[in-house]
Amino acid sequence: MASLLSRIRGGAEERASLEDFIDLTRRAMYEMTWTNTPTDDISGSFGHLASRGHGANGVVFACMAVRQFVFSAARFRWQRLRDGKPSDMFGSVDLRILETPWVGGTTQDLLSRLIQDADLAGNAFNVLDTPLTRLGGDGQAEIVRLRPDWVQIVTTPRMRPAGQLGERRLGYVYWEGGKSSGNDPVPLMPDEVSHFMPTPDPLHPFKGMSWLTPVIREVENDTLMSQHKRKFFENGATPNLIIKHAEGADREAIIAFDERLKANNAGVSNAYKNLNLYPGADVTVAGANMEQLDFKNVQGAGETRIAAAAGVPPVIVGLSEGLEAATYSNYSQARRRYGDGTVHPLWQNASGSLAPLLPSMGPDVRLWYDADNIPFLREDEKDAAEIQGVRASTIAALIAAGYTPESVIAAVEADDFRLLKHTGLFSVQLQKPGSDQPVAAGEVTT
């Protein structure tokens, strides 16, 4: 514990106690909650965003589902770096914790939770719970997901002789059930926590921002428009009416007539019935129908803006505006844009974020993702055949040039020709006439 606490403050000359650390969580802290909420219906808490955004809005759910299903399809491998350039990939037993993060869990489960938390809270936190860190020391190592709104980031001013130079992150504090639960806080060091934040918050240096933040109004408007459609049909799919009664009509009679009118004409079951008025009453349409409101285009524009914030083309989600202009070629282009512009950057960020949970493999090896064999990202059959043909031609040419078949296949798969190994044998054109010895480097035969 003493070693841990000394690391918290980053120097032996400035010792810290557990009380100091907890006190810092109260004085210098960034809470993992929504702070820019422009509506009252969708509040700033993680729970409300999960229930009112993901759980109650079809467009948000569809966008998050597409992001989750594609993002969770990847797997992880080690990748070598040769002179700083990515090279071949390989596996090891150390990756098993990502393949089975907890009992019964899979890599897909881990990545699904990761992207869900990041989408809703802008941040996702995971820690490695090992028998050495667990009371009792029993069982096997597991990855534990920390609910984002129960985590707080502890910082302290970064001081220079001339004044403050930003802030320094000391670590994390986790409250099971939240700060108000009464449970004891659990301090965690920065290198113990996997912190995934795809979109950094411009107002907080150590915190991420959800892609839902700039479109909260659009989400609320879409929900209201869905409620509008429901009310429209509940009231018989008719616009609002103004009924003018005869001069001197009895008030009680008007109230009774209104009740009979609602009973006989309101509701979907009474739609398209004739409207009967007593003598002297006149009716005027005061509301507008959905066509007059241009309802479809208005709601479709909001859906498109939500999809744009999610980084998912509308045609991939299945939204109406995307499907109207959809063709096979458009879908293929949208799929490539989604893969190249959204999913691959997310995988790259996730690889670096999960690396602290694994042992280091050295400065020239990094944790990376393997997106092969993901159906969504496969090219068209024609493109795939052309790619395979080019690779086959390259392999044949390199083998004919004297490189070993094993090194040729590895170099082509890794797109790194530095993996090539030569057999020392050359073609006839590179040998002197009548000689079995290879020509010296740079020598030209006559």
CSV table of C-alpha atoms in Angstrom, one decimal, residues 169-418:
chain,number,residue,atom,x,y,z
A,169,ARG,CA,-3.8,12.9,-13.8
A,170,LEU,CA,-3.2,11.1,-10.6
A,171,GLY,CA,-5.5,8.2,-11.0
A,172,TYR,CA,-9.1,7.1,-10.8
A,173,VAL,CA,-11.6,6.5,-8.0
A,174,TYR,CA,-14.5,4.1,-8.3
A,175,TRP,CA,-17.6,4.0,-6.1
A,176,GLU,CA,-19.7,0.9,-6.4
A,177,GLY,CA,-23.2,2.3,-6.7
A,178,GLY,CA,-22.0,5.9,-7.1
A,179,LYS,CA,-20.7,8.5,-4.6
A,180,SER,CA,-24.0,8.7,-2.8
A,181,SER,CA,-24.2,4.9,-2.2
A,182,GLY,CA,-22.1,5.0,1.0
A,183,ASN,CA,-19.7,2.4,-0.3
A,184,ASP,CA,-15.9,2.9,0.2
A,185,PRO,CA,-14.1,4.4,-2.8
A,186,VAL,CA,-11.5,2.2,-4.6
A,187,PRO,CA,-8.4,4.2,-5.8
A,188,LEU,CA,-6.9,3.0,-9.1
A,189,MET,CA,-3.6,4.0,-10.7
A,190,PRO,CA,-3.6,5.3,-14.4
A,191,ASP,CA,-1.8,2.2,-15.6
A,192,GLU,CA,-4.4,0.0,-14.0
A,193,VAL,CA,-7.3,1.4,-15.9
A,194,SER,CA,-8.2,0.9,-19.5
A,195,HIS,CA,-9.8,4.2,-20.5
A,196,PHE,CA,-11.5,4.3,-23.9
A,197,MET,CA,-12.7,7.7,-25.1
A,198,PRO,CA,-13.0,7.9,-28.9
A,199,THR,CA,-14.0,11.6,-28.9
A,200,PRO,CA,-12.1,13.8,-26.5
A,201,ASP,CA,-14.1,16.4,-24.7
A,202,PRO,CA,-12.7,19.8,-25.7
A,203,LEU,CA,-13.5,21.3,-22.3
A,204,HIS,CA,-11.8,18.5,-20.2
A,205,PRO,CA,-8.3,17.1,-21.0
A,206,PHE,CA,-8.9,13.7,-19.5
A,207,LYS,CA,-12.5,13.0,-20.4
A,208,GLY,CA,-14.4,11.9,-23.5
A,209,MET,CA,-17.6,13.2,-25.0
A,210,SER,CA,-20.5,11.1,-26.4
A,211,TRP,CA,-21.4,11.6,-30.0
A,212,LEU,CA,-25.0,12.1,-28.7
A,213,THR,CA,-24.1,15.4,-27.0
A,214,PRO,CA,-24.4,17.7,-30.1
A,215,VAL,CA,-27.7,16.0,-31.2
A,216,ILE,CA,-29.6,15.7,-28.0
A,217,ARG,CA,-32.1,18.2,-29.3
A,218,GLU,CA,-32.5,16.1,-32.5
A,219,VAL,CA,-33.1,13.0,-30.4
A,220,GLU,CA,-35.7,14.8,-28.3
A,221,ASN,CA,-37.4,16.2,-31.4
A,222,ASP,CA,-37.5,12.8,-33.0
A,223,THR,CA,-39.1,11.3,-29.9
A,224,LEU,CA,-41.7,14.1,-29.9
A,225,MET,CA,-42.5,13.5,-33.5
A,226,SER,CA,-43.0,9.8,-32.8
A,227,GLN,CA,-45.4,10.9,-30.0
A,228,HIS,CA,-47.1,13.2,-32.5
A,229,LYS,CA,-47.8,10.4,-34.9
A,230,ARG,CA,-49.2,8.3,-32.1
A,231,LYS,CA,-51.5,11.1,-30.9
A,232,PHE,CA,-52.6,11.6,-34.5
A,233,PHE,CA,-53.8,8.1,-34.9
A,234,GLU,CA,-55.2,7.9,-31.3
A,235,ASN,CA,-57.5,10.7,-32.3
A,236,GLY,CA,-58.9,9.0,-35.3
A,237,ALA,CA,-56.1,10.2,-37.8
A,238,THR,CA,-57.9,13.5,-38.1
A,239,PRO,CA,-56.7,17.1,-37.6
A,240,ASN,CA,-57.9,19.3,-34.8
A,241,LEU,CA,-61.4,20.8,-35.2
A,242,ILE,CA,-63.1,24.0,-34.2
A,243,ILE,CA,-66.8,23.5,-33.7
A,244,LYS,CA,-69.0,26.6,-33.7
A,245,HIS,CA,-72.3,26.2,-31.8
A,246,ALA,CA,-75.5,28.0,-32.4
A,247,GLU,CA,-76.0,31.3,-30.7
A,248,GLY,CA,-77.6,30.8,-27.3
A,249,ALA,CA,-76.7,27.1,-27.1
A,250,ASP,CA,-76.9,25.7,-23.6
A,251,ARG,CA,-73.5,25.1,-21.9
A,252,GLU,CA,-74.5,21.7,-20.5
A,253,ALA,CA,-75.7,20.7,-24.0
A,254,ILE,CA,-72.3,21.7,-25.5
A,255,ILE,CA,-70.4,19.7,-22.9
A,256,ALA,CA,-72.6,16.6,-23.5
A,257,PHE,CA,-72.2,17.0,-27.2
A,258,ASP,CA,-68.4,17.1,-26.9
A,259,GLU,CA,-68.4,13.9,-24.8
A,260,ARG,CA,-70.6,12.1,-27.4
A,261,LEU,CA,-68.3,13.4,-30.2
A,262,LYS,CA,-65.2,12.0,-28.5
A,263,ALA,CA,-66.9,8.7,-27.8
A,264,ASN,CA,-68.1,8.3,-31.4
A,265,ASN,CA,-65.2,9.7,-33.4
A,266,ALA,CA,-62.0,9.7,-31.4
A,267,GLY,CA,-59.5,6.8,-31.5
A,268,VAL,CA,-58.2,4.6,-34.3
A,269,SER,CA,-61.2,2.3,-34.1
A,270,ASN,CA,-63.5,5.2,-35.1
A,271,ALA,CA,-61.4,6.6,-37.9
A,272,TYR,CA,-63.1,7.6,-41.1
A,273,LYS,CA,-66.6,7.6,-39.6
A,274,ASN,CA,-69.0,10.3,-40.6
A,275,LEU,CA,-69.2,13.3,-38.3
A,276,ASN,CA,-72.8,14.2,-37.3
A,277,LEU,CA,-73.5,17.7,-35.9
A,278,TYR,CA,-76.8,19.0,-34.5
A,279,PRO,CA,-78.6,21.8,-36.3
A,280,GLY,CA,-76.8,25.2,-36.0
A,281,ALA,CA,-73.3,23.7,-35.4
A,282,ASP,CA,-70.5,24.4,-37.8
A,283,VAL,CA,-67.0,22.7,-38.0
A,284,THR,CA,-63.7,24.2,-39.2
A,285,VAL,CA,-60.4,22.3,-39.6
A,286,ALA,CA,-57.8,24.0,-37.4
A,287,GLY,CA,-55.0,21.5,-37.6
A,288,ALA,CA,-52.8,20.3,-40.4
A,289,ASN,CA,-52.4,16.7,-41.6
A,290,MET,CA,-49.0,15.0,-41.9
A,291,GLU,CA,-48.7,15.8,-45.6
A,292,GLN,CA,-49.3,19.5,-45.0
A,293,LEU,CA,-46.7,19.4,-42.3
A,294,ASP,CA,-44.2,17.7,-44.7
A,295,PHE,CA,-43.9,15.4,-41.7
A,296,LYS,CA,-41.8,12.7,-43.5
A,297,ASN,CA,-39.1,15.1,-44.7
A,298,VAL,CA,-38.9,16.9,-41.4
A,299,GLN,CA,-38.5,13.8,-39.4
A,300,GLY,CA,-36.2,12.2,-41.9
A,301,ALA,CA,-33.8,15.2,-41.8
A,302,GLY,CA,-33.5,14.9,-38.0
A,303,GLU,CA,-32.8,11.1,-38.4
A,304,THR,CA,-30.1,11.9,-40.9
A,305,ARG,CA,-28.4,14.3,-38.5
A,306,ILE,CA,-28.4,11.7,-35.7
A,307,ALA,CA,-26.9,9.1,-38.0
A,308,ALA,CA,-24.2,11.7,-39.2
A,309,ALA,CA,-23.2,12.3,-35.5
A,310,ALA,CA,-22.9,8.5,-35.0
A,311,GLY,CA,-20.7,8.3,-38.1
A,312,VAL,CA,-23.0,5.8,-39.7
A,313,PRO,CA,-24.4,6.4,-43.2
A,314,PRO,CA,-28.2,6.5,-43.2
A,315,VAL,CA,-28.4,3.7,-45.8
A,316,ILE,CA,-26.5,1.4,-43.5
A,317,VAL,CA,-28.9,2.1,-40.6
A,318,GLY,CA,-31.9,1.7,-42.9
A,319,LEU,CA,-33.3,5.2,-42.5
A,320,SER,CA,-35.8,6.4,-45.0
A,321,GLU,CA,-33.7,9.2,-46.5
A,322,GLY,CA,-30.8,6.8,-47.1
A,323,LEU,CA,-33.0,4.1,-48.6
A,324,GLU,CA,-34.6,6.5,-51.1
A,325,ALA,CA,-31.3,7.1,-52.9
A,326,ALA,CA,-29.9,3.6,-52.2
A,327,THR,CA,-28.5,1.4,-54.9
A,328,TYR,CA,-26.0,-1.5,-54.7
A,329,SER,CA,-23.1,0.8,-55.6
A,330,ASN,CA,-24.3,3.5,-53.1
A,331,TYR,CA,-24.5,0.9,-50.3
A,332,SER,CA,-21.0,-0.4,-51.1
A,333,GLN,CA,-19.6,3.1,-51.0
A,334,ALA,CA,-21.4,3.8,-47.7
A,335,ARG,CA,-20.1,0.6,-46.2
A,336,ARG,CA,-16.5,1.5,-47.2
A,337,ARG,CA,-17.0,5.0,-45.8
A,338,TYR,CA,-18.3,3.6,-42.5
A,339,GLY,CA,-15.5,1.0,-42.3
A,340,ASP,CA,-12.7,3.4,-43.2
A,341,GLY,CA,-14.0,6.5,-41.4
A,342,THR,CA,-15.6,5.2,-38.3
A,343,VAL,CA,-14.9,1.5,-37.4
A,344,HIS,CA,-11.2,1.3,-38.1
A,345,PRO,CA,-10.4,4.5,-36.0
A,346,LEU,CA,-12.5,3.0,-33.2
A,347,TRP,CA,-10.5,-0.3,-33.3
A,348,GLN,CA,-7.2,1.6,-33.3
A,349,ASN,CA,-8.3,3.6,-30.3
A,350,ALA,CA,-9.6,0.5,-28.5
A,351,SER,CA,-6.3,-1.4,-29.1
A,352,GLY,CA,-4.3,1.3,-27.4
A,353,SER,CA,-6.8,1.6,-24.6
A,354,LEU,CA,-6.9,-2.1,-23.7
A,355,ALA,CA,-3.1,-2.5,-23.9
A,356,PRO,CA,-2.6,-1.6,-20.2
A,357,LEU,CA,-4.5,-4.7,-19.2
A,358,LEU,CA,-1.9,-7.0,-20.9
A,359,PRO,CA,1.8,-7.6,-20.2
A,360,SER,CA,4.3,-5.6,-22.3
A,361,MET,CA,5.7,-7.5,-25.3
A,362,GLY,CA,8.6,-5.0,-25.8
A,363,PRO,CA,8.9,-1.6,-27.4
A,364,ASP,CA,8.7,-3.0,-30.9
A,365,VAL,CA,5.3,-4.9,-30.4
A,366,ARG,CA,1.9,-3.4,-29.9
A,367,LEU,CA,-1.6,-4.7,-29.3
A,368,TRP,CA,-3.6,-4.4,-32.6
A,369,TYR,CA,-6.8,-5.6,-34.1
A,370,ASP,CA,-7.5,-8.2,-36.8
A,371,ALA,CA,-10.4,-7.3,-39.0
A,372,ASP,CA,-10.0,-10.2,-41.4
A,373,ASN,CA,-13.0,-12.5,-42.0
A,374,ILE,CA,-15.6,-9.8,-40.9
A,375,PRO,CA,-18.4,-10.2,-43.4
A,376,PHE,CA,-19.5,-6.6,-43.2
A,377,LEU,CA,-16.1,-5.3,-44.4
A,378,ARG,CA,-15.5,-7.9,-47.1
A,379,GLU,CA,-15.1,-6.4,-50.6
A,380,ASP,CA,-17.4,-7.4,-53.4
A,381,GLU,CA,-16.6,-10.8,-54.9
A,382,LYS,CA,-15.2,-9.2,-58.0
A,383,ASP,CA,-12.9,-6.9,-56.0
A,384,ALA,CA,-11.9,-9.8,-53.8
A,385,ALA,CA,-11.0,-12.0,-56.8
A,386,GLU,CA,-8.9,-9.1,-58.3
A,387,ILE,CA,-7.1,-8.6,-55.0
A,388,GLN,CA,-6.3,-12.4,-54.8
A,389,GLY,CA,-5.1,-12.4,-58.4
A,390,VAL,CA,-2.7,-9.5,-57.7
A,391,ARG,CA,-1.4,-11.2,-54.6
A,392,ALA,CA,-0.9,-14.5,-56.4
A,393,SER,CA,1.0,-12.8,-59.2
A,394,THR,CA,3.2,-11.1,-56.6
A,395,ILE,CA,3.9,-14.3,-54.8
A,396,ALA,CA,4.8,-16.1,-58.0
A,397,ALA,CA,7.2,-13.3,-59.1
A,398,LEU,CA,9.0,-13.2,-55.7
A,399,ILE,CA,9.4,-17.0,-55.5
A,400,ALA,CA,10.8,-16.9,-59.1
A,401,ALA,CA,13.2,-14.2,-58.0
A,402,GLY,CA,14.7,-16.6,-55.4
A,403,TYR,CA,12.9,-15.8,-52.2
A,404,THR,CA,11.7,-18.6,-49.9
A,405,PRO,CA,8.0,-19.4,-50.3
A,406,GLU,CA,7.4,-19.0,-46.5
A,407,SER,CA,8.9,-15.5,-46.3
A,408,VAL,CA,7.1,-14.5,-49.5
A,409,ILE,CA,3.6,-15.4,-48.1
A,410,ALA,CA,4.4,-13.7,-44.8
A,411,ALA,CA,5.6,-10.6,-46.5
A,412,VAL,CA,2.6,-10.4,-48.8
A,413,GLU,CA,0.1,-10.9,-45.9
A,414,ALA,CA,1.8,-8.3,-43.7
A,415,ASP,CA,2.5,-5.9,-46.6
A,416,ASP,CA,6.1,-5.7,-45.4
A,417,PHE,CA,8.8,-6.7,-47.9
A,418,ARG,CA,11.4,-6.6,-45.2
